[in-house]
């Protein structure tokens, strides 16, 4: 129901809280910069003007409109406003506010992992939090359609974003995906202050926003004029004033706002001239009253905002284009340089006087308010959002994972094929694990071997849609039936959307209290297209499995653009992501079993002293797979072998006491490494072969063990250190990887061995895999040549024989 803008008690309380929120946010930034300047001699700037423009909107939302089930992505620069609101709710402590931007203080941008639990979405990566709300709404639909989370009502996914943030391409990609999936329960509120970081934005941008959102089926609500201006427009001459404002350039409006009432008066009278009624309208107001009138945009007008929000009585997506003034209420309001601007000490003192906050009471929740503290507390206690607020960060039970996953055995297969077979076998099961898996892919479902799983489990849609090819009895390998019970969410070709969807699905346990086990597939080289979204998902601690395939040179016939080189390094460097590159199907089965369990861990204990990895905290998993079919080993998967696979490496051929050469390989380089070792073994002693299943975890464990020793735990030894413990100092290591050589290039540093790292450093060639392995120096001949150079001893007879 619409909220009456004539409710005086409500408006009075909200106006009081708006003043308090604006003061606390401004003081927070001022205090943070004072401390930073004192400590480092630096001023940071920012936040004050950007956060002020959203003070009224966030006051209306948090203190009246929001319900506990609603989720909000707060514009990054509005972080001080958010923290001030949570402080008034009693959900943020004073120490963290006083340490805003400091070590373990309130974060500069809202962070769901480093701030208080009330942060729903991290928003430091511009535009990502906005898109996340859209995909979280789709995730909510998925959870509800499957009959879960019945004890928790549907919530609205709300994003507060700046108009300049709409430049981000990922937002536009997300809009298209939302249209495809019938987006619901989503509000985006654009802080249309017409200023970006560097400048005033282009004229008429709001019209483009209206057209854009309208084209994708959103309801568009334009909030331009506040109640004071609307009342003035009804006075004689009011329409002339409206016409002048409508035609006023953004830069001029901002400049006049900064200059104040006298400047407004002069410019209006100069432009409009002596027209009697409109002149009288202007002259009836003092400079202060005229400035207040001319800056009374709807984004700063509580009656207008409450009325607009209250009128939404449906679940269609809505975008509110709320006209605001950057820095509203502050001395730097409207100035084009105010993004990085800071209030000077005299300006802060003047603002303190205007807010009636006595010196020494800057952090008080009640100083400067007209209402009694008891009345404010009573109002806050009754705020809808505050009811059941403790339940907003939800919990979900763990899904049991079997001791071993089904492993179809074939003499030869690729890791991509093995993945498809394992997932398909899981799809046959009625176990809880299979029920909670949800897959998604950016239009490469079939070519990443998810087709059989989708045939078995179906595609998700809120409305059932039959496969017309099947209905028309046209033979097809795949059956694309859509239904609310489907477990695959098909996406368009946009990797940013894939990782944002995985982020939303991977937070379902926290957002909706229901555990999902998301798996996303894509071609490995195209991870780079979605890196911002992948990093954002990991920063939020979302839990998912990325299956990237084909990788390396496997797509070489399609050209260099389809060859992945840097992805092993990305996997190693990305926090929150455990990266594996198995060679064999049985390794993959062990890793997938680990991954399903790892996704669900949330402990905070000490590192495992076997691997020194913080596995108890859990995280997401990246599998770098291949389409290259290789011969599969016939072996029993015992506990020791499985542990080595998970920790990152195991000896396929152990070293002896006289080992001269170690060949370490990763993934599909197994055949070349095995061939080279077999040939070298006729001329060199105890040639060893190390299978590296996770360079990421090997390296992380080694680094962690070194840190532990530096802290006095002298017994700490990582997995790779134990593997290398018996290697003679004189032996050399040749590493080979279908990716950048740096991925394994650190192995020689573990125990001080000489190393030659082979890998791919350039792209652009086409040809067969054998052609390219030879071209890039990855074949058996190259491995032997590298070993001979490292350890010149007895000549290797096959070095010349292999061409």
XYZ file of C-alpha atoms in Angstrom, residues 248-789:
542
model
C 19.125 23.115 -17.124
C 22.424 21.352 -18.036
C 23.828 18.994 -15.407
C 27.030 20.994 -15.006
C 25.184 24.237 -14.397
C 22.824 22.632 -11.881
C 25.796 21.204 -9.972
C 27.665 24.510 -10.033
C 24.671 26.502 -8.761
C 24.108 23.937 -6.011
C 27.657 24.453 -4.817
C 27.371 28.273 -5.021
C 24.129 28.515 -3.019
C 20.943 30.590 -2.831
C 22.251 33.916 -4.108
C 23.664 32.270 -7.221
C 20.395 30.433 -7.789
C 18.456 33.691 -7.541
C 20.679 35.596 -9.948
C 20.746 32.861 -12.554
C 16.991 32.197 -12.416
C 16.114 35.859 -12.730
C 18.651 36.377 -15.506
C 17.392 33.388 -17.512
C 13.668 33.665 -16.893
C 13.468 37.482 -16.815
C 10.738 39.510 -15.201
C 7.655 37.358 -15.735
C 5.636 38.432 -12.753
C 4.361 35.186 -11.259
C 7.588 33.195 -11.474
C 9.593 36.189 -10.280
C 7.281 36.487 -7.294
C 7.683 32.765 -6.600
C 11.438 33.252 -6.416
C 11.362 36.512 -4.477
C 9.024 35.119 -1.789
C 11.902 32.936 -0.620
C 15.095 33.895 1.173
C 18.436 32.714 -0.227
C 18.455 29.766 2.198
C 14.861 28.847 1.337
C 15.542 29.139 -2.383
C 18.623 26.909 -2.105
C 16.600 24.347 -0.170
C 13.839 24.451 -2.779
C 16.136 24.116 -5.787
C 17.982 21.153 -4.265
C 14.807 19.377 -3.195
C 15.208 16.475 -5.595
C 13.190 13.332 -4.970
C 16.240 11.297 -3.946
C 16.578 13.574 -0.911
C 12.867 13.822 -0.133
C 11.506 11.280 2.326
C 7.810 11.711 1.407
C 8.560 11.137 -2.282
C 10.717 8.080 -1.614
C 8.299 6.468 0.832
C 5.419 6.972 -1.546
C 7.318 5.503 -4.519
C 8.618 2.467 -2.622
C 5.238 1.841 -1.048
C 3.444 1.739 -4.377
C 5.299 -1.391 -5.536
C 2.831 -4.198 -4.876
C 4.117 -6.774 -7.381
C 7.214 -8.929 -7.958
C 8.248 -7.511 -11.341
C 11.781 -6.050 -11.509
C 11.797 -2.310 -10.824
C 14.439 0.334 -11.425
C 14.135 3.631 -9.578
C 16.013 6.510 -11.193
C 16.376 8.783 -8.173
C 17.677 12.284 -8.843
C 20.166 13.295 -6.146
C 22.994 15.753 -5.514
C 26.435 14.389 -4.787
C 27.472 15.615 -1.364
C 23.938 16.693 -0.445
C 23.870 18.410 2.920
C 27.635 19.020 2.955
C 29.589 22.206 2.111
C 31.047 20.510 -0.991
C 27.657 19.525 -2.442
C 27.583 19.808 -6.226
C 31.259 20.563 -6.792
C 32.666 18.442 -9.610
C 35.834 17.720 -7.601
C 33.982 16.455 -4.556
C 34.570 12.742 -5.127
C 38.023 12.903 -3.596
C 37.259 16.069 -1.660
C 37.460 16.295 2.107
C 35.856 18.771 4.444
C 38.417 21.162 5.890
C 38.558 21.464 9.704
C 36.590 24.746 9.600
C 33.970 23.102 7.357
C 33.706 20.169 9.769
C 33.185 22.569 12.644
C 30.517 24.414 10.694
C 28.816 21.134 9.844
C 28.993 20.070 13.501
C 27.245 23.310 14.498
C 24.569 22.793 11.857
C 23.985 19.268 13.166
C 23.996 20.537 16.773
C 26.546 17.933 17.874
C 28.556 19.140 20.911
C 32.349 18.573 20.882
C 33.179 15.261 22.537
C 29.851 13.691 21.550
C 30.681 13.015 17.911
C 30.000 9.268 18.243
C 26.848 9.628 20.305
C 23.718 8.002 18.855
C 21.504 10.796 20.153
C 23.510 14.043 20.245
C 21.951 16.717 18.060
C 18.536 15.055 17.807
C 15.351 16.834 18.850
C 13.643 13.634 20.009
C 14.317 11.967 23.341
C 16.706 8.978 23.221
C 13.995 6.679 24.545
C 11.660 7.684 21.718
C 14.352 7.063 19.082
C 15.163 3.665 20.577
C 11.491 2.719 20.615
C 11.202 3.683 16.957
C 14.313 1.670 16.069
C 13.032 -1.380 17.916
C 9.885 -1.360 15.788
C 11.663 -1.005 12.422
C 10.527 -3.909 10.172
C 14.060 -4.701 9.034
C 15.196 -5.173 12.620
C 12.716 -7.961 13.287
C 14.429 -11.384 13.064
C 17.575 -9.592 11.929
C 19.747 -12.199 13.673
C 18.479 -14.827 11.216
C 19.566 -12.980 8.056
C 22.955 -14.735 7.809
C 21.511 -18.214 7.536
C 22.916 -21.693 8.116
C 22.487 -24.899 6.113
C 23.123 -28.526 6.936
C 25.983 -30.300 5.198
C 25.141 -32.704 2.387
C 26.636 -36.187 2.877
C 29.344 -37.087 0.377
C 29.990 -40.787 -0.348
C 33.381 -42.301 0.408
C 34.017 -42.703 -3.325
C 32.354 -41.426 -6.493
C 31.342 -43.772 -9.322
C 34.181 -44.193 -11.800
C 33.360 -45.644 -15.227
C 36.452 -47.428 -16.516
C 37.680 -47.248 -20.093
C 41.117 -48.059 -21.516
C 41.482 -44.539 -22.874
C 39.634 -41.328 -22.111
C 40.116 -37.659 -21.468
C 39.546 -35.908 -18.158
C 36.661 -33.988 -19.734
C 35.031 -37.245 -20.778
C 35.631 -38.713 -17.323
C 33.980 -35.666 -15.743
C 30.876 -36.124 -17.890
C 30.670 -39.819 -17.016
C 31.101 -39.252 -13.284
C 28.466 -36.509 -13.189
C 26.094 -38.610 -15.273
C 26.500 -41.521 -12.854
C 25.725 -39.184 -9.978
C 22.636 -38.118 -11.907
C 21.334 -41.682 -11.783
C 21.336 -41.531 -7.998
C 18.551 -40.335 -5.729
C 21.034 -39.372 -3.015
C 20.953 -35.905 -1.458
C 24.267 -35.087 -3.147
C 22.755 -35.481 -6.614
C 19.662 -33.487 -5.611
C 21.732 -30.517 -4.480
C 24.013 -30.286 -7.514
C 23.070 -27.456 -9.864
C 25.010 -27.004 -13.091
C 25.338 -23.987 -15.328
C 27.244 -23.136 -18.487
C 27.565 -20.225 -20.945
C 26.185 -21.987 -24.032
C 28.837 -24.753 -23.946
C 26.867 -27.359 -22.018
C 27.258 -30.081 -24.630
C 30.858 -29.362 -25.583
C 31.942 -29.511 -21.926
C 30.323 -32.955 -21.442
C 27.334 -31.930 -19.339
C 24.844 -33.187 -21.941
C 24.160 -36.572 -20.334
C 23.609 -34.970 -16.912
C 21.161 -32.464 -18.409
C 19.296 -35.230 -20.255
C 18.867 -36.997 -16.946
C 18.178 -34.035 -14.668
C 16.629 -31.446 -17.008
C 16.957 -27.710 -17.433
C 15.551 -25.286 -14.905
C 12.786 -22.825 -15.731
C 9.899 -21.503 -13.656
C 7.505 -22.636 -16.386
C 7.666 -26.086 -17.984
C 8.690 -26.137 -21.652
C 8.892 -29.362 -23.650
C 11.641 -30.115 -26.160
C 9.840 -29.623 -29.484
C 12.350 -31.771 -31.349
C 11.371 -34.657 -29.100
C 7.677 -33.843 -29.434
C 7.995 -33.812 -33.232
C 9.888 -37.126 -33.076
C 13.029 -35.704 -34.615
C 16.031 -37.805 -33.517
C 18.421 -35.892 -31.271
C 21.129 -36.879 -28.834
C 19.907 -34.410 -26.255
C 16.539 -33.757 -24.671
C 16.127 -30.142 -23.641
C 13.115 -30.229 -21.332
C 12.656 -27.211 -19.051
C 10.805 -27.475 -15.749
C 10.824 -26.068 -12.199
C 12.529 -29.311 -11.105
C 15.401 -29.042 -13.588
C 18.949 -28.849 -12.266
C 20.799 -27.090 -15.081
C 20.645 -23.329 -15.641
C 21.593 -22.560 -19.227
C 23.256 -19.175 -19.791
C 24.182 -17.153 -22.829
C 27.765 -16.638 -23.970
C 28.943 -14.315 -21.197
C 31.504 -15.617 -18.732
C 30.877 -12.689 -16.367
C 27.338 -13.971 -15.987
C 28.573 -17.506 -15.397
C 30.780 -16.551 -12.460
C 28.203 -14.178 -11.001
C 25.605 -16.947 -11.208
C 28.031 -19.335 -9.505
C 28.589 -16.694 -6.827
C 24.855 -16.395 -6.175
C 24.239 -20.141 -6.189
C 27.349 -20.672 -4.083
C 26.018 -18.403 -1.322
C 22.584 -20.025 -1.144
C 23.430 -21.702 2.159
C 23.999 -18.274 3.710
C 21.381 -16.261 1.823
C 18.482 -18.718 1.823
C 19.537 -21.389 4.313
C 19.663 -24.096 1.645
C 22.838 -25.830 0.510
C 23.508 -25.974 -3.214
C 26.564 -27.525 -4.859
C 27.045 -25.467 -8.040
C 29.174 -26.645 -10.954
C 29.948 -24.276 -13.815
C 31.613 -25.346 -17.035
C 33.370 -23.231 -19.663
C 36.336 -23.350 -22.016
C 39.517 -22.815 -20.022
C 40.893 -19.879 -22.070
C 37.689 -17.932 -21.460
C 38.155 -17.808 -17.715
C 39.995 -14.585 -18.478
C 36.775 -13.048 -19.801
C 35.180 -13.379 -16.386
C 38.105 -12.788 -14.054
C 36.547 -9.837 -12.234
C 33.431 -11.873 -11.485
C 35.498 -14.926 -10.471
C 37.597 -12.835 -8.116
C 34.447 -11.193 -6.743
C 32.832 -14.587 -6.110
C 35.881 -15.848 -4.235
C 36.170 -12.594 -2.263
C 32.612 -13.181 -1.079
C 33.512 -16.760 -0.081
C 30.949 -18.246 -2.452
C 31.313 -22.029 -2.879
C 31.300 -23.644 -6.333
C 33.239 -25.866 -8.727
C 34.599 -24.435 -11.984
C 35.231 -27.076 -14.631
C 37.382 -25.456 -17.309
C 37.788 -27.561 -20.425
C 39.352 -27.879 -22.959
C 42.564 -26.344 -21.689
C 46.048 -25.691 -23.005
C 46.750 -26.499 -26.636
C 43.784 -28.843 -27.083
C 41.839 -26.253 -29.112
C 44.863 -25.370 -31.222
C 43.178 -26.139 -34.568
C 40.825 -23.205 -33.851
C 43.725 -20.797 -33.441
C 45.809 -19.170 -30.767
C 42.903 -17.277 -29.213
C 41.566 -20.624 -27.986
C 44.797 -21.681 -26.275
C 45.054 -21.129 -22.537
C 48.498 -20.258 -21.229
C 48.127 -18.224 -18.023
C 45.226 -20.071 -16.398
C 47.406 -22.323 -14.160
C 48.936 -19.143 -12.734
C 45.482 -17.625 -12.262
C 44.440 -20.728 -10.355
C 47.508 -20.506 -8.126
C 47.124 -16.797 -7.447
C 43.374 -16.658 -6.827
C 42.543 -16.646 -3.138
C 39.670 -18.900 -2.097
C 40.104 -21.241 -5.059
C 41.802 -24.642 -4.899
C 43.085 -25.550 -8.367
C 43.663 -29.048 -9.732
C 44.897 -30.355 -13.073
C 44.534 -34.155 -13.091
C 45.786 -36.436 -15.860
C 43.673 -39.527 -15.176
C 40.040 -40.368 -14.527
C 40.703 -42.006 -11.149
C 42.505 -38.842 -10.012
C 39.524 -36.761 -11.089
C 37.087 -38.960 -9.167
C 39.128 -38.483 -5.986
C 39.368 -34.725 -6.554
C 35.634 -34.307 -7.249
C 34.797 -36.253 -4.108
C 37.108 -33.930 -2.143
C 35.600 -30.879 -3.854
C 32.017 -31.688 -2.849
C 33.165 -31.926 0.759
C 35.526 -28.938 0.571
C 32.725 -26.666 -0.659
C 30.850 -27.282 2.586
C 33.614 -26.678 5.116
C 33.523 -23.542 7.240
C 35.881 -24.154 10.139
C 38.486 -21.757 11.473
C 40.942 -24.098 13.190
C 44.668 -24.515 12.766
C 46.218 -25.802 9.523
C 46.530 -29.522 8.969
C 50.101 -30.336 9.981
C 50.338 -32.909 7.200
C 49.868 -30.499 4.314
C 49.866 -27.166 6.193
C 46.872 -26.173 4.097
C 43.882 -24.515 5.757
C 41.493 -27.083 4.316
C 39.156 -26.833 7.296
C 38.046 -23.367 6.105
C 36.865 -24.722 2.742
C 36.522 -22.777 -0.466
C 35.792 -23.191 -4.162
C 37.503 -25.533 -6.614
C 38.838 -25.055 -10.154
C 39.396 -28.129 -12.315
C 41.563 -27.626 -15.414
C 40.592 -30.521 -17.680
C 41.376 -31.577 -21.236
C 39.803 -33.222 -24.264
C 43.001 -35.142 -24.995
C 42.328 -38.865 -24.634
C 45.156 -40.761 -22.933
C 45.717 -44.320 -21.749
C 44.326 -44.926 -18.270
C 46.325 -46.746 -15.559
C 44.986 -49.936 -14.005
C 45.570 -49.475 -10.277
C 43.934 -49.580 -6.871
C 43.170 -46.230 -5.295
C 44.489 -46.666 -1.769
C 44.408 -44.055 0.996
C 48.025 -42.952 0.501
C 47.599 -42.381 -3.230
C 44.323 -40.515 -2.725
C 45.935 -38.301 -0.105
C 48.814 -37.487 -2.443
C 46.387 -36.570 -5.245
C 44.528 -34.157 -2.968
C 47.681 -32.678 -1.461
C 48.975 -31.983 -4.953
C 51.457 -34.648 -6.100
C 52.606 -38.258 -5.851
C 55.459 -40.345 -7.223
C 54.407 -42.233 -10.324
C 57.971 -43.532 -10.381
C 59.717 -42.991 -7.021
C 63.288 -41.698 -6.818
C 66.161 -43.945 -5.805
C 69.311 -43.173 -3.854
C 71.200 -42.236 -7.033
C 68.517 -40.259 -8.837
C 69.968 -37.900 -11.417
C 66.796 -36.631 -13.066
C 63.252 -35.920 -11.823
C 60.559 -35.252 -14.412
C 57.559 -33.444 -12.939
C 54.487 -33.126 -15.128
C 50.971 -31.815 -14.780
C 47.775 -32.928 -16.505
C 47.852 -34.076 -20.118
C 51.642 -34.036 -20.315
C 51.645 -37.490 -18.675
C 52.273 -39.505 -21.916
C 55.221 -37.312 -22.947
C 56.706 -37.410 -19.448
C 56.301 -41.186 -19.186
C 57.841 -41.709 -22.610
C 60.799 -39.474 -21.821
C 61.450 -41.149 -18.465
C 61.317 -44.588 -20.066
C 63.918 -43.616 -22.658
C 66.207 -41.822 -20.197
C 66.110 -44.692 -17.712
C 68.321 -46.791 -19.989
C 71.200 -44.334 -19.539
C 70.579 -42.540 -16.218
C 70.132 -43.883 -12.719
C 66.823 -43.912 -10.884
C 65.023 -41.432 -13.119
C 61.953 -40.363 -11.105
C 58.543 -39.258 -12.308
C 56.389 -36.893 -10.244
C 52.694 -36.518 -11.066
C 51.569 -33.030 -10.045
C 47.798 -32.885 -9.624
C 47.732 -29.437 -8.010
C 50.638 -27.024 -8.331
C 48.413 -24.580 -6.445
C 48.091 -26.706 -3.309
C 51.699 -27.882 -3.447
C 52.911 -24.284 -3.546
C 50.461 -23.082 -0.896
C 51.467 -25.877 1.480
C 55.156 -25.152 0.959
C 54.658 -21.432 1.663
C 52.564 -22.201 4.753
C 55.164 -24.595 6.148
C 57.883 -21.983 5.700
C 55.777 -19.435 7.603
C 55.201 -21.996 10.361
C 58.965 -22.572 10.731
C 59.527 -18.832 10.873
C 57.100 -18.749 13.802
C 59.106 -21.382 15.640
C 57.399 -24.618 14.515
C 60.637 -26.154 13.331
C 59.021 -29.543 12.632
C 56.733 -28.125 9.931
C 57.219 -29.853 6.584
C 54.978 -29.519 3.565
C 53.926 -32.308 1.227
C 56.375 -31.310 -1.500
C 59.223 -31.058 1.024
C 58.556 -34.609 2.184
C 58.391 -35.829 -1.423
C 61.771 -34.225 -2.159
C 63.397 -35.169 1.156
C 65.401 -38.095 -0.257
C 66.455 -36.493 -3.545
C 70.225 -36.168 -3.970
C 71.395 -32.578 -4.162
C 73.039 -33.146 -7.540
C 69.898 -34.264 -9.376
C 68.043 -31.932 -11.726
C 64.309 -31.326 -12.153
C 62.605 -30.988 -15.527
C 59.026 -29.778 -15.204
C 56.553 -29.780 -18.063
C 53.082 -28.274 -18.228
C 50.611 -27.419 -20.983
C 50.555 -23.858 -19.714
C 53.004 -21.200 -18.594
C 56.243 -22.801 -17.311
C 56.139 -20.674 -14.149
C 53.286 -22.859 -12.904
C 55.826 -25.546 -11.960
C 58.939 -23.416 -12.252
C 59.318 -23.008 -8.493
C 59.877 -26.704 -7.703
C 63.667 -26.418 -7.805
C 63.571 -23.838 -5.014
C 62.022 -26.284 -2.554
C 65.298 -28.090 -1.810
C 67.793 -26.171 -3.934
C 67.797 -28.319 -7.067
C 68.650 -27.109 -10.557
C 65.522 -26.956 -12.717
C 64.451 -26.478 -16.314
C 60.781 -25.513 -16.608
C 59.081 -26.360 -19.905
C 55.744 -24.864 -20.903
C 53.895 -22.577 -23.278
C 54.786 -18.895 -23.399
C 53.359 -17.831 -26.771
C 50.191 -18.441 -28.735
C 49.164 -18.130 -32.325
C 50.051 -21.492 -33.873
C 47.529 -23.981 -35.249
C 48.093 -27.674 -35.872
C 47.761 -31.057 -34.226
C 48.620 -31.444 -30.559
C 51.735 -33.413 -31.525
C 52.793 -30.633 -33.895
C 52.412 -27.998 -31.224
C 54.034 -30.008 -28.433
C 57.042 -30.317 -30.729
C 56.861 -26.608 -31.719
C 56.684 -25.359 -28.115
C 59.215 -27.873 -26.779
C 56.891 -30.028 -24.695
C 57.382 -33.437 -26.304
C 59.554 -36.308 -25.060
C 62.524 -35.095 -27.133
C 62.370 -31.681 -25.458
C 62.178 -33.250 -22.008
C 65.217 -35.435 -22.703
C 67.159 -32.488 -24.121
C 66.383 -30.407 -21.028
C 67.474 -33.242 -18.742
C 70.743 -33.691 -20.648
C 71.491 -29.991 -20.335
